Short mmCIF file of C-alpha atoms in Angstrom, two decimals:
data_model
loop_
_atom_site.label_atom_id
_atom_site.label_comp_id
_atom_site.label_asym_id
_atom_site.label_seq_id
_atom_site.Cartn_x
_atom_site.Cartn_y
_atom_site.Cartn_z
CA UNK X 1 0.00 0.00 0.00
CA UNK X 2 1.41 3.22 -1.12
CA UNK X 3 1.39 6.04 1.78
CA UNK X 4 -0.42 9.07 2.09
CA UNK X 5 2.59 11.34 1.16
CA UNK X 6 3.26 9.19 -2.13
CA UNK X 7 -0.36 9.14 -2.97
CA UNK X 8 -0.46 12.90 -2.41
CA UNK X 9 2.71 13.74 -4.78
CA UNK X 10 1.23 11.55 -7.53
CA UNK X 11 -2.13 13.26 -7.47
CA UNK X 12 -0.25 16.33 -7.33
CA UNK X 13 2.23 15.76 -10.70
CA UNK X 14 -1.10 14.80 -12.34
CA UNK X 15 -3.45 17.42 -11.11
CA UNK X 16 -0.05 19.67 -12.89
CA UNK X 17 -0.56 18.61 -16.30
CA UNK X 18 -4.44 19.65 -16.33
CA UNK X 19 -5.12 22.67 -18.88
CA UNK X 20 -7.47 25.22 -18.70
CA UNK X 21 -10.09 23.58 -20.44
CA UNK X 22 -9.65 20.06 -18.61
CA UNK X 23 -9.91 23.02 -15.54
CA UNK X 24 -12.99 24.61 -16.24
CA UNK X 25 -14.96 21.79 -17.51
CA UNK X 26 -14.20 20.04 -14.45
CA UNK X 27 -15.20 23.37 -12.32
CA UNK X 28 -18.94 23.01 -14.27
CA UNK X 29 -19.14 19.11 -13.14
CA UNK X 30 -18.46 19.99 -9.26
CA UNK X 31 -20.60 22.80 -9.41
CA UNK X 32 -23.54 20.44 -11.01
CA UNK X 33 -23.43 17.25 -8.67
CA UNK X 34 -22.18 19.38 -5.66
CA UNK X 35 -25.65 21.94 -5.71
CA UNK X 36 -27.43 18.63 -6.40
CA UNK X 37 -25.99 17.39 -3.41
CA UNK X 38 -26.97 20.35 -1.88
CA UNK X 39 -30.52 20.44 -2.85
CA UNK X 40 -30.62 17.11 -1.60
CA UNK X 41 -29.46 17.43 2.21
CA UNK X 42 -31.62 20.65 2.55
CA UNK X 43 -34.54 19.06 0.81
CA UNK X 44 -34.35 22.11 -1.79
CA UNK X 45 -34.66 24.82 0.66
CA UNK X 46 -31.60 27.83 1.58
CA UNK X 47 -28.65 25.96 4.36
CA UNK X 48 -25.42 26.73 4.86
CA UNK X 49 -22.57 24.82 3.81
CA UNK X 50 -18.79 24.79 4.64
CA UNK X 51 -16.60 24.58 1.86
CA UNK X 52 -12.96 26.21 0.55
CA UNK X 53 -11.69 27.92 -2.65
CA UNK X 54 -10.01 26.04 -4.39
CA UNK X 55 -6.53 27.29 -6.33
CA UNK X 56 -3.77 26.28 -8.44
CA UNK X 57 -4.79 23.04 -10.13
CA UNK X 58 -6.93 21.63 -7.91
CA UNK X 59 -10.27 20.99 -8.40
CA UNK X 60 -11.80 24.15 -9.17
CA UNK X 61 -14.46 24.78 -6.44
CA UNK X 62 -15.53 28.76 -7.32
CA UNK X 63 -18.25 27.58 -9.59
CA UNK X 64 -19.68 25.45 -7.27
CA UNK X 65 -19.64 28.48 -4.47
CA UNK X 66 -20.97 30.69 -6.83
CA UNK X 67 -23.65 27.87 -7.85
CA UNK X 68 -24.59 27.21 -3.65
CA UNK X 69 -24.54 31.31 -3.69
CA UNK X 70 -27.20 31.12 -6.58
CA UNK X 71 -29.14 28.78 -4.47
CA UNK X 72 -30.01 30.65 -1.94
CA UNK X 73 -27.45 28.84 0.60
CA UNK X 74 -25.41 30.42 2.80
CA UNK X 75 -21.86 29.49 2.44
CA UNK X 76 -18.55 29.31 5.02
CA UNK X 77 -15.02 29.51 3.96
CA UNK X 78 -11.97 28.29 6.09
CA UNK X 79 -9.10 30.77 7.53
CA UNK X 80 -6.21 29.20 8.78
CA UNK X 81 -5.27 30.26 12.57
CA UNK X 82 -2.67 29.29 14.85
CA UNK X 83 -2.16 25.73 16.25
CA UNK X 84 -3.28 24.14 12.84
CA UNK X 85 -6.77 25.41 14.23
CA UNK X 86 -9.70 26.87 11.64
CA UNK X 87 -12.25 29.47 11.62
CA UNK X 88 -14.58 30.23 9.47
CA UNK X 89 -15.96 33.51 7.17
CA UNK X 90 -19.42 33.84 5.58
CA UNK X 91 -18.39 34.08 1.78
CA UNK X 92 -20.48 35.81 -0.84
CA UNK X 93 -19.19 36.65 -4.66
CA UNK X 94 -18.34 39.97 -3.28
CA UNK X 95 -16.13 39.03 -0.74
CA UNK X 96 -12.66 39.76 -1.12
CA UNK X 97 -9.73 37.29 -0.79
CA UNK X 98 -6.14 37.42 1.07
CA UNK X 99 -3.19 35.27 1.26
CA UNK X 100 -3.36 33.02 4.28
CA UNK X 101 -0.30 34.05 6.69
CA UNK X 102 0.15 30.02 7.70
CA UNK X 103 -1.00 27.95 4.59
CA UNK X 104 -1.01 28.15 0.65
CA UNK X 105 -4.35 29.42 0.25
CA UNK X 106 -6.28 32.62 -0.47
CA UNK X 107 -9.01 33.65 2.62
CA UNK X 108 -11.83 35.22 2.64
CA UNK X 109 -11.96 38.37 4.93
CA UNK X 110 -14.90 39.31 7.28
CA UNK X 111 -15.99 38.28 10.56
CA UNK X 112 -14.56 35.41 12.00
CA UNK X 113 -16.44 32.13 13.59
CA UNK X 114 -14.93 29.25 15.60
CA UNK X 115 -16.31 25.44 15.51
CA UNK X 116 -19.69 26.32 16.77
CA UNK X 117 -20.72 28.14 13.52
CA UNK X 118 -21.27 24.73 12.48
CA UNK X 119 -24.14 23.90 14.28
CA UNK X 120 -25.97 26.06 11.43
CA UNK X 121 -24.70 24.06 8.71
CA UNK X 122 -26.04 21.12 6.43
CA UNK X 123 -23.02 19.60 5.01
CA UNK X 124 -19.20 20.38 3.90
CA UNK X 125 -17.35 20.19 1.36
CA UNK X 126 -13.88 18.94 2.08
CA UNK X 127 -10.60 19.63 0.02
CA UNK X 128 -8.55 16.40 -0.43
CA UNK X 129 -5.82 15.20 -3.13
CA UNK X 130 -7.52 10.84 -3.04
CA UNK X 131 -10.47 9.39 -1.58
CA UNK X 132 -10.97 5.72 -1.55
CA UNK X 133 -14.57 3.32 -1.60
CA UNK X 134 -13.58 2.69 2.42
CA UNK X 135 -13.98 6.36 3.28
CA UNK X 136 -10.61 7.23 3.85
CA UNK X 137 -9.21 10.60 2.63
CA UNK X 138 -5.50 12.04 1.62
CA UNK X 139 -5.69 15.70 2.71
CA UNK X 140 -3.21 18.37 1.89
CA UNK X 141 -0.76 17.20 4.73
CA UNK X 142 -1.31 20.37 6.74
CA UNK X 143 -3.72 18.90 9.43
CA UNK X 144 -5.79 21.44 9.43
CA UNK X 145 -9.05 19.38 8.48
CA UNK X 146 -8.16 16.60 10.81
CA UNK X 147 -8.54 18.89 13.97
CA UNK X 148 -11.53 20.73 12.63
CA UNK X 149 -13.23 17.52 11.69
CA UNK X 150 -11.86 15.79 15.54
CA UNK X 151 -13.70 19.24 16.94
CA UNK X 152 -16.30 18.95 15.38
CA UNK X 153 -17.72 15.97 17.14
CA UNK X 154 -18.17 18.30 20.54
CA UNK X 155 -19.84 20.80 18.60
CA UNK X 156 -22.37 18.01 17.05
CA UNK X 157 -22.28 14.56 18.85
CA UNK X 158 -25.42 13.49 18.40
CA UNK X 159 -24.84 13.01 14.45
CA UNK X 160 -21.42 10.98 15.26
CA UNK X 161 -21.91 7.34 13.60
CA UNK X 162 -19.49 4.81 13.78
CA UNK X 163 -17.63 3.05 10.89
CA UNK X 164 -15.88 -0.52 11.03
CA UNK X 165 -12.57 1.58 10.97
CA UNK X 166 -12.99 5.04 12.15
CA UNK X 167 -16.26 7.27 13.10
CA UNK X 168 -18.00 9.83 10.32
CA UNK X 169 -18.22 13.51 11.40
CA UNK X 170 -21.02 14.62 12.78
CA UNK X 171 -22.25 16.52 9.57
CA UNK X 172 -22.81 14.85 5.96
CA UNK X 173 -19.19 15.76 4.37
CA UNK X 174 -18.22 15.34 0.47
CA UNK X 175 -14.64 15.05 -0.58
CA UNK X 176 -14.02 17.34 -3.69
CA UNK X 177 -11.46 15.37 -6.01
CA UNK X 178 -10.80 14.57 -9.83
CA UNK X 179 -12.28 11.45 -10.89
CA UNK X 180 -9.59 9.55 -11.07
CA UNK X 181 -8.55 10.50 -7.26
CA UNK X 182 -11.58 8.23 -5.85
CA UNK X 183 -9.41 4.88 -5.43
CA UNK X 184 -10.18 1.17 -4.36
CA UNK X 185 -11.13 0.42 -0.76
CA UNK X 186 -8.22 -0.06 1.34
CA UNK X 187 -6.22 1.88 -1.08
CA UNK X 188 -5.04 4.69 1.53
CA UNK X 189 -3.61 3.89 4.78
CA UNK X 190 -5.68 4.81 8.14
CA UNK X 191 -4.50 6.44 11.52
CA UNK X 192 -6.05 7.00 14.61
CA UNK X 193 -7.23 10.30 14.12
CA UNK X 194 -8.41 10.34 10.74
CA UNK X 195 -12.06 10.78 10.44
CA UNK X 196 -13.63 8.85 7.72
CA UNK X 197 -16.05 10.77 5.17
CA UNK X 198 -19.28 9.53 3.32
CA UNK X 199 -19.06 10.93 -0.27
CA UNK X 200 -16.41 12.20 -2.62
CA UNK X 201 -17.96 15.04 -5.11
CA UNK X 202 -16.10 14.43 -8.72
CA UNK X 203 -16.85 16.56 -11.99
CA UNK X 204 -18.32 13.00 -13.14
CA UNK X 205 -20.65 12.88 -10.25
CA UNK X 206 -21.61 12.52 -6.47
CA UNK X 207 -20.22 8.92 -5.48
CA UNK X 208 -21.62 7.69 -1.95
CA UNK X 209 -18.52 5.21 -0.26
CA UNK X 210 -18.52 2.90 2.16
CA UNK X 211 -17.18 3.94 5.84
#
């Protein structure tokens, strides 16, 4: 089994060679299946979701923002803090963008909310670099996600399920990856404080897995 560092660098020399067209037609197919998904978990009416911009060449996530925005749904963007912590900025397509002082990543500015902003929310939308059919996720290697997604489970306990190799966070989450980044079960290796999620959101589709 390869480990999450070389699964991570492979995804990332491929995700390198994508053009601009391979780009923005996979931006349209996130945006599609991911306000689908949506519509789905809110039963059609306004929520709020957490997701993150995406940049560089991964998967383009401003048309799906944009498409949630649309919506009616109310949408939360990550900013990086100290102590690998998040918090979290209600995004609208006027909102304007810095450079995060701790990770790669442009951050929305405005008003700031810790964990407990969450309690409002219907779902999130994860960034990750593989997925596999058992649930398990390669993130960016930062951490960031892991802690938010550990904290999350005091904020919302009652949703907590338990998986036959790690327990689901508390909200409905949705791993946003290429298509090709959504790999056999038991493809990526599992530690103790990885938490598992239920969906990976492709530009081919939603695709439900198996934690």
């Amino acid at each position: 089994m390869a480990s999450k560092d070389e699964i991570r660098a492979s995804h990332r020399a491929r995700r390198a060679a994508l053009t601009r067209a391979g780009l923005e037609s996979a931006g349209a197919g996130i945006a599609l299946h991911g306000l689908a998904w949506a519509s789905d978990l809110t039963k059609g009416a306004p929520g709020t979701f957490a997701a993150y911009l995406g940049v560089g060449s991964e998967p383009p996530t401003l048309p799906l923002l944009a498409a949630l925005h649309g919506a009616g749904h109310r949408i939360l963007l990550p900013v990086c803090e100290p102590a690998l912590a998040l918090s979290w900025v209600y995004w609208t397509p006027a909102s304007e963008f810095v450079r995060s002082r701790y990770a790669p990543i442009q951050e929305p500015v405005g008003e700031r909310h810790d964990t407990i902003v969450m309690k409002h929310a219907a779902g999130i939308f994860l960034p990750a670099t593989a997925v596999d059919f058992s649930g398990n996720r390669v993130g960016q290697g930062g951490g960031y996600y892991d802690k938010f997604l550990a904290a999350l489970t005091d904020v919302i306990p009652a949703g907590t399920q338990e998986s036959d190799g790690g327990s689901l966070p508390s909200l409905p989450t949705a791993a946003v990856v290429y298509d090709a980044e959504v790999l056999p079960s038991g493809s990526i290796p599992a530690e103790s404080f990885d938490r598992k999620v239920a969906a990976a959101l492709t530009p081919g589709g939603l695709l439900r897995l198996q934690p």
